[in-house]
Short mmCIF file of C-alpha atoms and ligand atoms in Angstrom, two decimals:
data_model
loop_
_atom_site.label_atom_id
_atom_site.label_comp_id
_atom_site.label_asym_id
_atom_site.label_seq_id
_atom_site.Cartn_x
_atom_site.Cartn_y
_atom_site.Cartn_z
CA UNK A 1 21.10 21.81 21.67
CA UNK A 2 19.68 18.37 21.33
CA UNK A 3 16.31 17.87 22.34
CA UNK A 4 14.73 14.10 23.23
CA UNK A 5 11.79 11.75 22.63
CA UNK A 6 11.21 8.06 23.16
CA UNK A 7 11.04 7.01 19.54
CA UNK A 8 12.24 9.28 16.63
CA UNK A 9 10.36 8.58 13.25
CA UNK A 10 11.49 8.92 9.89
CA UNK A 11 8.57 10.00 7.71
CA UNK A 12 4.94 11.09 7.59
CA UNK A 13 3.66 8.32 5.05
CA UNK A 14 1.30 6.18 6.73
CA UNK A 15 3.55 3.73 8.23
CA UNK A 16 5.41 6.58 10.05
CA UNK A 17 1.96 8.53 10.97
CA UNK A 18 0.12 5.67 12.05
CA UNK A 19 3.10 4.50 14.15
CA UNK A 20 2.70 7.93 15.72
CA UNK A 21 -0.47 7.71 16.26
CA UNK A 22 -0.31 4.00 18.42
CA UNK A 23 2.42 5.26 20.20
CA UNK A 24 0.39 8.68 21.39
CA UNK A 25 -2.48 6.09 22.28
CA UNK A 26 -0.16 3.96 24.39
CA UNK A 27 1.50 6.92 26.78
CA UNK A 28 4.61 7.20 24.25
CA UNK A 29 6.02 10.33 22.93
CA UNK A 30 7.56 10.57 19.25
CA UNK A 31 8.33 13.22 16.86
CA UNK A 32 7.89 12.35 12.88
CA UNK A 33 10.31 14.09 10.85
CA UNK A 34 9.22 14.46 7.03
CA UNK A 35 10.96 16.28 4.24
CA UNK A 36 7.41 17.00 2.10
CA UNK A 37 5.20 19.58 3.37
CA UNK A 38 1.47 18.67 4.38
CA UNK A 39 0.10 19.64 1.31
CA UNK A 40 2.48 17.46 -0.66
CA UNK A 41 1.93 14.41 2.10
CA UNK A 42 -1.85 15.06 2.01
CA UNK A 43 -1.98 15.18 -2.05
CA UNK A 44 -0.29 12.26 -3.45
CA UNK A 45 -2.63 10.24 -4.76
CA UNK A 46 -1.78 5.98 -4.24
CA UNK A 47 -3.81 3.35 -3.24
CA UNK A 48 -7.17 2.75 -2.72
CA UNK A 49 -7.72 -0.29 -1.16
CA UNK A 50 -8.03 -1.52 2.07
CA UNK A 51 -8.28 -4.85 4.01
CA UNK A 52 -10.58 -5.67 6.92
CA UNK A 53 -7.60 -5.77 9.50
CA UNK A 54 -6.56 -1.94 8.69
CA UNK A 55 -10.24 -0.47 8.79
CA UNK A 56 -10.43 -2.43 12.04
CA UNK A 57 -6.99 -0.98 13.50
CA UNK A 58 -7.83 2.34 12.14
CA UNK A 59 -11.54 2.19 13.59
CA UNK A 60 -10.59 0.80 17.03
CA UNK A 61 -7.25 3.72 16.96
CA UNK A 62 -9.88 6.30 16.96
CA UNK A 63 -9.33 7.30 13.63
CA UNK A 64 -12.59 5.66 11.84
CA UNK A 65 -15.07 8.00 11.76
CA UNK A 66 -14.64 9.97 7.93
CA UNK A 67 -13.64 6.70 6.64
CA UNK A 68 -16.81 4.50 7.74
CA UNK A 69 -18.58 7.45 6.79
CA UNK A 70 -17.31 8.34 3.24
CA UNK A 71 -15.26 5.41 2.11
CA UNK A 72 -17.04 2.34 -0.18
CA UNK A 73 -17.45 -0.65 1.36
CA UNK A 74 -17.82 -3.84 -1.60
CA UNK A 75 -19.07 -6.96 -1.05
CA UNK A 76 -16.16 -8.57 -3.18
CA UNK A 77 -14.25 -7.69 -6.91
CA UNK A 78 -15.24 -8.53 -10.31
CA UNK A 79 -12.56 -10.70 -12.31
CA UNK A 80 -12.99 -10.15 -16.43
CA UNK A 81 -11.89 -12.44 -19.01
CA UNK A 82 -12.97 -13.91 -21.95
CA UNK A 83 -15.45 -10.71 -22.32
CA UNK A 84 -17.27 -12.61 -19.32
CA UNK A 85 -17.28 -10.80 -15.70
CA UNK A 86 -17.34 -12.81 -12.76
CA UNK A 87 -18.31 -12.02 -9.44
CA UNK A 88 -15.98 -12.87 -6.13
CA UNK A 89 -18.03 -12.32 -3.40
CA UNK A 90 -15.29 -12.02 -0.77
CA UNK A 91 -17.53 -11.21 2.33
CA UNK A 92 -19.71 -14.78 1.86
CA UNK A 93 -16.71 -16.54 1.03
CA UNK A 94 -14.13 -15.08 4.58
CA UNK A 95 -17.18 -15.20 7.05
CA UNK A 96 -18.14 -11.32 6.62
CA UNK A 97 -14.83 -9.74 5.85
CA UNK A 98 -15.28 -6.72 3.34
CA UNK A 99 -13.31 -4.47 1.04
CA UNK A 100 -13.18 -0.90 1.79
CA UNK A 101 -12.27 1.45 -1.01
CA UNK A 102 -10.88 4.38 0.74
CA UNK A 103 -7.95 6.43 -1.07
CA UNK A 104 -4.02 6.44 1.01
CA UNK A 105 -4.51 10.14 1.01
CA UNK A 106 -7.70 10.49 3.15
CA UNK A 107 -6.00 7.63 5.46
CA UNK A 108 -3.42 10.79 5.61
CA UNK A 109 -5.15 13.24 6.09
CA UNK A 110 -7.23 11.56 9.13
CA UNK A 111 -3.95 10.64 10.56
CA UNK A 112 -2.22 14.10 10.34
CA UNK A 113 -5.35 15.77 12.06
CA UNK A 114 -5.68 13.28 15.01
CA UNK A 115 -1.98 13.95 15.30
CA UNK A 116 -2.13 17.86 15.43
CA UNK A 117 -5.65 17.56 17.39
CA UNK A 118 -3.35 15.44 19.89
CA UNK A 119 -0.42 18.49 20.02
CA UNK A 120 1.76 15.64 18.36
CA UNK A 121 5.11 16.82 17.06
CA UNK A 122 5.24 16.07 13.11
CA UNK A 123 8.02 18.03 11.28
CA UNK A 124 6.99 18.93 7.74
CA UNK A 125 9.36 20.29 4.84
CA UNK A 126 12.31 19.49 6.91
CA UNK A 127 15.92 18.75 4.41
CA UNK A 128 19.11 17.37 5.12
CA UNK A 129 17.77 14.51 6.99
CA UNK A 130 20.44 12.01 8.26
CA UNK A 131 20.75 9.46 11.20
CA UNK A 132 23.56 8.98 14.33
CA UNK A 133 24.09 5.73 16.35
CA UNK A 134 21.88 3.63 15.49
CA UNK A 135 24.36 0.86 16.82
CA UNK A 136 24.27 2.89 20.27
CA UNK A 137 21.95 2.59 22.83
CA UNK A 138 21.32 6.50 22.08
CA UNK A 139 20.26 7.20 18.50
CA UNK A 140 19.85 10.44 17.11
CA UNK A 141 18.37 12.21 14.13
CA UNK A 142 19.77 15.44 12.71
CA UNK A 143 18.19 17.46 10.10
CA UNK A 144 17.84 21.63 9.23
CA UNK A 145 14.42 22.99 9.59
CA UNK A 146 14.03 26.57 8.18
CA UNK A 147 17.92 26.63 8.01
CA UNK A 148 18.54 25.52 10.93
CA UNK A 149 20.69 22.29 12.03
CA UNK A 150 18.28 20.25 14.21
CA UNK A 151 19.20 16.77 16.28
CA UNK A 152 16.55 14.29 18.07
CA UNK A 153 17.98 12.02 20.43
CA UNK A 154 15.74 8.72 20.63
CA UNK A 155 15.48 5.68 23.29
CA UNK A 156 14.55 3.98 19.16
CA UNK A 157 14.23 5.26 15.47
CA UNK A 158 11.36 4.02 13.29
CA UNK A 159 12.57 4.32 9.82
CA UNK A 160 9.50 4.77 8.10
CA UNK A 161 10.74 6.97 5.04
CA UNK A 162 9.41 4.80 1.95
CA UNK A 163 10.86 3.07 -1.08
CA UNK A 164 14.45 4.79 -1.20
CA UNK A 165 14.78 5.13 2.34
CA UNK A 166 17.60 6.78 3.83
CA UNK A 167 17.21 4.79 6.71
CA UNK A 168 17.63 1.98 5.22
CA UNK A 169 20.77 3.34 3.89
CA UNK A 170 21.99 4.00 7.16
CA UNK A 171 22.38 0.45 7.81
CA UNK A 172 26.07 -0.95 7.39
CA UNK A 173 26.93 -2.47 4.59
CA UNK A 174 26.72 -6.37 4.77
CA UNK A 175 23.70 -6.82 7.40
CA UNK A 176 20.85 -6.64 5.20
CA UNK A 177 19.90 -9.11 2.13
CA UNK A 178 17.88 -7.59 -0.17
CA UNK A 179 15.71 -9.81 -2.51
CA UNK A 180 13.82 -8.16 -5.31
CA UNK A 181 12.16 -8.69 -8.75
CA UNK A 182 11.75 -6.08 -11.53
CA UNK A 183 8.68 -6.69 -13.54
CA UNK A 184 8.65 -5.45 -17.43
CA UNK A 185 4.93 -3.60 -17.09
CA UNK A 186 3.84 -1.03 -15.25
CA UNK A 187 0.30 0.73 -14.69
CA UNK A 188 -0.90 4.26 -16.62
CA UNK A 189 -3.33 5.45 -13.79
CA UNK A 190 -6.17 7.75 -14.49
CA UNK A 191 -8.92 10.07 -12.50
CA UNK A 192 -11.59 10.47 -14.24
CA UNK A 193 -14.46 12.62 -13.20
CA UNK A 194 -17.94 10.45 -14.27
CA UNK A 195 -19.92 8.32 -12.28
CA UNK A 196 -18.99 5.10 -11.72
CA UNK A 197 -19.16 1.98 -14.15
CA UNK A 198 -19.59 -0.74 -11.44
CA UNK A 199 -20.40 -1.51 -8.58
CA UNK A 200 -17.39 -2.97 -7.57
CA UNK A 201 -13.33 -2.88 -9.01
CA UNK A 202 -13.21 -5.04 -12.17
CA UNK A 203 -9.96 -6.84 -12.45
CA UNK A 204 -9.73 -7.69 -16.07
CA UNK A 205 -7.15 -9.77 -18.47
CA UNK A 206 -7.32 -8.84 -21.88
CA UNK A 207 -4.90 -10.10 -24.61
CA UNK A 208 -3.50 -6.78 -24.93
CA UNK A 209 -2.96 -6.24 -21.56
CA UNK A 210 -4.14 -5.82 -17.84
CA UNK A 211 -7.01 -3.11 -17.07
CA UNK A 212 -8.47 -2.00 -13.38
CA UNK A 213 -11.62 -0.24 -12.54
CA UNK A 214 -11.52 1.21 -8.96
CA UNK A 215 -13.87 4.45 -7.56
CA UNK A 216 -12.91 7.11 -5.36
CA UNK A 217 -16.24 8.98 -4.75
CA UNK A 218 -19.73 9.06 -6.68
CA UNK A 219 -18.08 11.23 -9.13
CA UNK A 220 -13.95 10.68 -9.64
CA UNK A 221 -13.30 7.29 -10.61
CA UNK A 222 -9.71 5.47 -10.65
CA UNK A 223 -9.04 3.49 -13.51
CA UNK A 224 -5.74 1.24 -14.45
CA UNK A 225 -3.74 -0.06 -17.77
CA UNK A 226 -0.80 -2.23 -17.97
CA UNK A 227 1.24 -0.28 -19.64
CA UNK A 228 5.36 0.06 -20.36
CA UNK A 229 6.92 1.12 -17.38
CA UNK A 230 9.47 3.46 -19.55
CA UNK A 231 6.42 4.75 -21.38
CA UNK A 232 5.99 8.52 -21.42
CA UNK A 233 2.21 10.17 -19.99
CA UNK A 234 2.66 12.27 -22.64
CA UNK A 235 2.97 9.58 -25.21
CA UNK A 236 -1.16 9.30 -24.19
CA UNK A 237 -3.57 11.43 -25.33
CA UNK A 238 -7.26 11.02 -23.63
CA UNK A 239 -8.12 9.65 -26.93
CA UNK A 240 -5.71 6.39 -26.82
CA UNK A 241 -6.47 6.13 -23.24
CA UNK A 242 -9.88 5.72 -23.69
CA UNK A 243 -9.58 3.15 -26.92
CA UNK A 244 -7.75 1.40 -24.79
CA UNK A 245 -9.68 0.98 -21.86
CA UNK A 246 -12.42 0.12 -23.88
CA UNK A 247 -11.18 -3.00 -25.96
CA UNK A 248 -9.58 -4.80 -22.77
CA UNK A 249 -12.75 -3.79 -20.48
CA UNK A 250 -15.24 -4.87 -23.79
CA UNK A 251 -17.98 -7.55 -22.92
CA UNK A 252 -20.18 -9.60 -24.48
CA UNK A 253 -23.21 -8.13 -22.92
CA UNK A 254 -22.75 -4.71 -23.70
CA UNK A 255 -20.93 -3.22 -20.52
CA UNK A 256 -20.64 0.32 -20.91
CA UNK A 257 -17.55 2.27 -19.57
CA UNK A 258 -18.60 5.61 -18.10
CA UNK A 259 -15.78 8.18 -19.36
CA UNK A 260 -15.32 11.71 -18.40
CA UNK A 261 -12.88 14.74 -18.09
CA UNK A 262 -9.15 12.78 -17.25
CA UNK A 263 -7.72 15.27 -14.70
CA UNK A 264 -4.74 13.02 -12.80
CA UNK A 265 -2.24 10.52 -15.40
CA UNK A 266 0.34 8.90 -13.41
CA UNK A 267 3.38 5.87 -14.73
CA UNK A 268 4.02 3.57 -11.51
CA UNK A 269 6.73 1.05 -12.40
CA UNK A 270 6.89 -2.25 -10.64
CA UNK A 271 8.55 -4.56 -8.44
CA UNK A 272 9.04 -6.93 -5.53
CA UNK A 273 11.51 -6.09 -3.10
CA UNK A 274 12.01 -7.60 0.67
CA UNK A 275 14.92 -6.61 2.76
CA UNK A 276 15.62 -8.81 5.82
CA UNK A 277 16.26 -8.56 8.85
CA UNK A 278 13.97 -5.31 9.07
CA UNK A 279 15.97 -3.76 12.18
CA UNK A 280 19.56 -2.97 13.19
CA UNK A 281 20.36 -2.25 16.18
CA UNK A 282 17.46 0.42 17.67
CA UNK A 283 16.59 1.76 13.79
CA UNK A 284 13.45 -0.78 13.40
CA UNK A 285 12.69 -0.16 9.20
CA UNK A 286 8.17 -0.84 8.33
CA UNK A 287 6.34 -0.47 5.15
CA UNK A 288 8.08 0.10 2.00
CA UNK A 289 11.54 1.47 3.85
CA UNK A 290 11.52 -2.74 4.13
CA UNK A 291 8.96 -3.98 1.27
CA UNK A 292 7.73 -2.78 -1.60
CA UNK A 293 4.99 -5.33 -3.61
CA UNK A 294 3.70 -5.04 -6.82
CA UNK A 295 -0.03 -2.83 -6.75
CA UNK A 296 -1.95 -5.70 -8.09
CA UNK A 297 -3.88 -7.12 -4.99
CA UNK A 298 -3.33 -3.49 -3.36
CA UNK A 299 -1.32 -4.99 -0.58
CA UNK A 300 1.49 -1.67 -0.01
CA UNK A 301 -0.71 0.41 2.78
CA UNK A 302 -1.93 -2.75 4.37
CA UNK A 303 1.70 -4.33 4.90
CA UNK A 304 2.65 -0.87 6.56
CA UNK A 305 0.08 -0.71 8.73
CA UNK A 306 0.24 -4.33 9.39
CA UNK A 307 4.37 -3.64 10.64
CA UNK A 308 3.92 -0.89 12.51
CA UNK A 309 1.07 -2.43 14.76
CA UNK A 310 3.61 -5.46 15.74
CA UNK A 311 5.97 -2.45 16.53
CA UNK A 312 3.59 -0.19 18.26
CA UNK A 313 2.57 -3.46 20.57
CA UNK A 314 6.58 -4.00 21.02
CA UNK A 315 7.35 -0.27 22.23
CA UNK A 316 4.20 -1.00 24.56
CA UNK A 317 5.60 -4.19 26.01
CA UNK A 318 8.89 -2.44 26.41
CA UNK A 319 7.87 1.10 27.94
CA UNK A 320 5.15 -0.74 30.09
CA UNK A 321 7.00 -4.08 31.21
CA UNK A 322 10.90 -3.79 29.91
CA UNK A 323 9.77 -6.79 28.16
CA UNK A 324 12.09 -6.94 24.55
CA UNK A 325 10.30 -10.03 23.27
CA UNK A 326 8.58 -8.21 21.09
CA UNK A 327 11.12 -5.88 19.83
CA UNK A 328 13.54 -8.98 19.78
CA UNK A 329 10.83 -10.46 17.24
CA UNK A 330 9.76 -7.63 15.36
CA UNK A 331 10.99 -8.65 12.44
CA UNK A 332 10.30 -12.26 12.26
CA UNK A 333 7.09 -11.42 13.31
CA UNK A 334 6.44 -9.01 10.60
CA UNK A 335 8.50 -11.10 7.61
CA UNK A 336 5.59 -14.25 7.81
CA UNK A 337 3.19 -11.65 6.86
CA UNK A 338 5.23 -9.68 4.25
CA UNK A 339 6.38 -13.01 2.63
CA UNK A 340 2.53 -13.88 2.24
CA UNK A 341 1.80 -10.14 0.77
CA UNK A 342 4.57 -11.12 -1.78
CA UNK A 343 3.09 -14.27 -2.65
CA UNK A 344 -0.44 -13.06 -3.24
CA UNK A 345 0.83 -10.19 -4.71
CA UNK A 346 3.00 -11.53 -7.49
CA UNK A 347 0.77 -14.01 -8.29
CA UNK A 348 -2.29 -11.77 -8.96
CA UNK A 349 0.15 -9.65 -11.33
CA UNK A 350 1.49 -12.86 -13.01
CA UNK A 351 -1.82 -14.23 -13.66
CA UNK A 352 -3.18 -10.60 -15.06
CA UNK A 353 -0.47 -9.41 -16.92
CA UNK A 354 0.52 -10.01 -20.27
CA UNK A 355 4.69 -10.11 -20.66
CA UNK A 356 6.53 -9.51 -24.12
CA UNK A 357 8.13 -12.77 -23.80
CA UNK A 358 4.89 -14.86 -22.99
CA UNK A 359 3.65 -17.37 -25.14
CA UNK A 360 0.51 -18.85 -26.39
CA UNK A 361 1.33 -21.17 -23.73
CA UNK A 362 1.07 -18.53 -20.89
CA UNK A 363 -1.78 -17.02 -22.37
CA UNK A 364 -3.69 -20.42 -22.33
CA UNK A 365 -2.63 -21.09 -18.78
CA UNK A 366 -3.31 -18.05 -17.71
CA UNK A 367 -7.16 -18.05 -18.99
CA UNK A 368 -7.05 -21.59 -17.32
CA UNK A 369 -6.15 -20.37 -13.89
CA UNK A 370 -9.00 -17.49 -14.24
CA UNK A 371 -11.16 -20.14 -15.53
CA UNK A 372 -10.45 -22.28 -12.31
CA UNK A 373 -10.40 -19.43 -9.89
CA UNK A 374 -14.28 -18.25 -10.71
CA UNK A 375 -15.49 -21.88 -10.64
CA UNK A 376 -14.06 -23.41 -7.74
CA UNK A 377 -14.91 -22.69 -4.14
CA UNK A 378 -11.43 -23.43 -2.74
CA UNK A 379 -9.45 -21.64 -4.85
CA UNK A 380 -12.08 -18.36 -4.70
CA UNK A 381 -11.78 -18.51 -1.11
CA UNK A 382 -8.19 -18.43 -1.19
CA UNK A 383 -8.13 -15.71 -3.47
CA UNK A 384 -10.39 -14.05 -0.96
CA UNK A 385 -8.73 -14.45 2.44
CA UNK A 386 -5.30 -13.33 1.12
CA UNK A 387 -7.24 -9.99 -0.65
CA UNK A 388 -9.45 -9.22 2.42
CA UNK A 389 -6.23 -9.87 4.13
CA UNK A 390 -4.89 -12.88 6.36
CA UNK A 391 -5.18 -12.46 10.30
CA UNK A 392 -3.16 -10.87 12.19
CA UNK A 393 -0.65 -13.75 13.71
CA UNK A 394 -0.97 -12.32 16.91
CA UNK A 395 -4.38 -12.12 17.83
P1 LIG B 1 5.44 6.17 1.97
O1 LIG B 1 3.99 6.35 1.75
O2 LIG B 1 6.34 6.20 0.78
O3 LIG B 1 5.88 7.30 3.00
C1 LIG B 1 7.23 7.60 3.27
C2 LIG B 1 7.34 9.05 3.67
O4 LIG B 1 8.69 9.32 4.06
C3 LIG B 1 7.02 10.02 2.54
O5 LIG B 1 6.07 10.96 2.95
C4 LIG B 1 8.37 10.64 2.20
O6 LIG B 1 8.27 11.98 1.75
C5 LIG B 1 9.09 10.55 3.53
N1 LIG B 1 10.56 10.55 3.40
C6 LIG B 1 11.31 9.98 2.46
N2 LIG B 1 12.61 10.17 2.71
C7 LIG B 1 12.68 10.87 3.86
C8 LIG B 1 13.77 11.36 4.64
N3 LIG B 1 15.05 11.15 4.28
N4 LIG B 1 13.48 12.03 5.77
C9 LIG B 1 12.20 12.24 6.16
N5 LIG B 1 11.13 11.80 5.45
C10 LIG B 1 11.38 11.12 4.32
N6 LIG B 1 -0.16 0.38 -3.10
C11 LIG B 1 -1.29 -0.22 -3.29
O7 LIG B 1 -1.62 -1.08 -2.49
N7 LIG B 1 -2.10 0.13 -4.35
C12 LIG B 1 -1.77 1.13 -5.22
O8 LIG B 1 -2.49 1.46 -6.14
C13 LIG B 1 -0.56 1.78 -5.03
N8 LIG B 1 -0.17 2.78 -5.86
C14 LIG B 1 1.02 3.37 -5.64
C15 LIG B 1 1.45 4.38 -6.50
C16 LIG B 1 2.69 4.99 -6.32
C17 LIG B 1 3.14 6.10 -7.26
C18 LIG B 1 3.54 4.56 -5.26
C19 LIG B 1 4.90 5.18 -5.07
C20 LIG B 1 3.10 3.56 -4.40
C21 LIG B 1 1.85 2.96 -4.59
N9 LIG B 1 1.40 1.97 -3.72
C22 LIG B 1 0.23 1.36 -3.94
C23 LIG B 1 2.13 1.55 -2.56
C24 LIG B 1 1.63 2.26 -1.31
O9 LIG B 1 1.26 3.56 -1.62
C25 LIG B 1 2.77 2.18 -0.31
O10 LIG B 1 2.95 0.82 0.01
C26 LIG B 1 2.55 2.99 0.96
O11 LIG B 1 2.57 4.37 0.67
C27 LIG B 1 3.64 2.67 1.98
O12 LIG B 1 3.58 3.55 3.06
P2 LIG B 1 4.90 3.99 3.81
O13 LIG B 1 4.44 4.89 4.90
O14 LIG B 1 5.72 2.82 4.11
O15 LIG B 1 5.76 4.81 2.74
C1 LIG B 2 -6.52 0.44 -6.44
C2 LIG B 2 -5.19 0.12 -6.45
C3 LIG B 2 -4.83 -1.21 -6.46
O1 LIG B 2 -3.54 -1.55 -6.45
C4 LIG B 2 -5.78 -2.22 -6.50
O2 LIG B 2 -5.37 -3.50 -6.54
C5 LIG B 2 -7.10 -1.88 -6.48
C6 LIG B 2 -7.48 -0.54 -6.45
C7 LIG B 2 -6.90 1.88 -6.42
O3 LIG B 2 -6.00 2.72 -6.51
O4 LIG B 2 -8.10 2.16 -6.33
#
């Protein structure tokens, strides 16, 4: 037996959840299907950033309260070079925009809760997960839960399943283009338990490499080197991790990196990818199911929650008004903002990473653009605006 909903939706990342979550708030039902189990959802530890526009969403959705209470709100970021630190002070430079350091997991967590507190219907731990029609005007979903062979029939299907995305792959061959870049570095992450070592993320370029400095509360810190994205973690002992850290965070007043017990080491590889349009028929694809960015500039969770409030305005318009503009537009609507996300963030990684093949030349260019970034106004500000992220286009 089949059973129904307005919008079916593929995955309980935050794209899928926070879709949920808009939809419940506008009068429309969904059901999220998602093959992890809470725990896993609620544990995997990702980003850490995020921009004025998604505390703002999140705040006004309802769904505020543990993050203005508990997350770290910075004035701007540090940028290192040269053993000299300079200070972007984002919030004076965008008109009182700020940058909230709250990890992708608590955003989780907050969203699973208000969608259990609201009887929502998220699947967890579910397998087989395929989808039906999604050329018809009645879509389904079918997938076994405890064994058993489940199907969703939806008015839509959100296809919010990540990177590999089966959704995605549902799509007929031919109507997507897919434009992507592979970078040759990738980032050794670290939690460390010690206090922090600043008071806001460092961004640093070092001549052996790229290093981060990020927080996660008064006493686990999140810390970043560029590192070979075929390296091995067990090719790192705390030892080398901490050498390292140390030479490309070094200043030449004495900076001190607070180290501690390492108790999380993660490899993320990286890459661009866009795939356009980002819907087919009534399968609508947001967040990384469409676009994945390099972490540099921390734009993944803010692009996903940036798509899925176009779409959660577009099911409104529709359900409320049988207006399709906005479903008609979706993607167009979301691409200016993903293209933009691209931009900013393959240009912080190009300026901050060192590649095998770069020369002297690149090095020297590269300290120039740091060197003009953290004395002029303009191009702080535009560093700024993009990181604090761009308004929303429909405002
Ligand atoms: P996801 O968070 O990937 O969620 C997709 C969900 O769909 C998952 O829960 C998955 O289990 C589920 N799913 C997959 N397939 C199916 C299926 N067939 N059926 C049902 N469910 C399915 N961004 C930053 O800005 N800064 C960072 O430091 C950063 N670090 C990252 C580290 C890692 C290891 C990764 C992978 C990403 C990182 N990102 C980072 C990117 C950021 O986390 C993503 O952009 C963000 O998670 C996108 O959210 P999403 O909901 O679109 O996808
Ligand atoms: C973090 C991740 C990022 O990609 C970034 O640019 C800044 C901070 C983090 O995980 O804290």
């Amino acid at each position: 037996m089949s059973e129904r909903t307005q919008v079916g939706i593929v995955g309980a990342g935050p794209a899928g959840l926070l879709l949920a979550h808009l939809l419940h708030r506008a009068g429309i039902e969904s059901i999220v299907i998602e093959t992890r189990t809470r725990a896993e959802v609620e544990g995997t530890i990702r980003a850490g950033v995020l921009e004025q526009g998604t505390v703002d969403m999140l705040t006004e959705a309802g769904v505020g309260e543990r993050l203005h209470r508990e997350a770290f709100f910075h004035r701007g970021v540090y940028l290192r070079f040269n053993g000299e630190t300079h200070h972007i002070d984002m919030q004076e430079l965008t008109g009182g925009k700020r940058v909230t350091v709250y990890a992708q997991h608590e955003v989780i967590k907050d969203l699973v809760k208000a969608r259990l507190d609201a009887k929502g219907d998220v699947r967890f731990g579910v397998a087989d997960v395929k989808l039906e029609g999604i050329d018809s005007s009645r879509p389904a979903i079918v997938f076994t839960q405890d064994g058993e062979a489940k199907r969703i029939e939806c008015d839509f299907i959100a296809g919010c399943d990540g990177s590999h995305s089966m959704s995605r792959h549902s799509i007929p061959p031919g109507v997507l283009t897919r434009h992507d870049r592979v970078y040759p570095f990738g980032w050794f992450g670290i939690s460390v338990e010690a206090p922090p070592s600043s008071d806001e993320l460092i961004y640093a370029s070092h001549d052996r490499g790229f290093a981060l400095v990020s927080t996660r509360a008064p006493m686990l810190q999140r810390l970043y080197l560029q590192c070979d994205p075929n390296d091995k973690v067990g090719n790192w002992s705390d030892d080398r991790i901490w050498t390292e850290l140390r030479k490309r965070l070094e200043t030449k007043d004495g900076w001190v990196l607070e180290e501690g017990p390492i108790v999380q080491k993660i490899i993320v590889g990286m890459r661009s990818v866009v795939v356009e349009p980002m819907r087919h028929g009534r399968l609508f694809l947001a967040g990384d199911a469409a676009h994945v960015v390099p972490p540099t500039g921390a734009k993944g969770l803010n692009l996903a929650a940036a798509d899925v409030r176009v779409l959660a305005r577009a099911f409104d318009a529709f359900y409320r008004r049988g207006d399709e503009a906005g479903l008609e537009g979706y993607s167009a609507t979301c691409l200016r903002r993903v293209w933009k996300g691209q931009r900013f963030s393959w240009w912080m990684t190009t300026m901050l990473h060192r590649a095998d093949t770069d020369t002297s030349f690149d090095r020297k260019r590269q300290l120039a653009e740091l060197d003009y970034l953290t004395t002029s106004r303009a191009a702080m500000t535009s560093l700024a605006e993009n990181y604090v992220g761009l308004p929303f286009d429909d405002r």
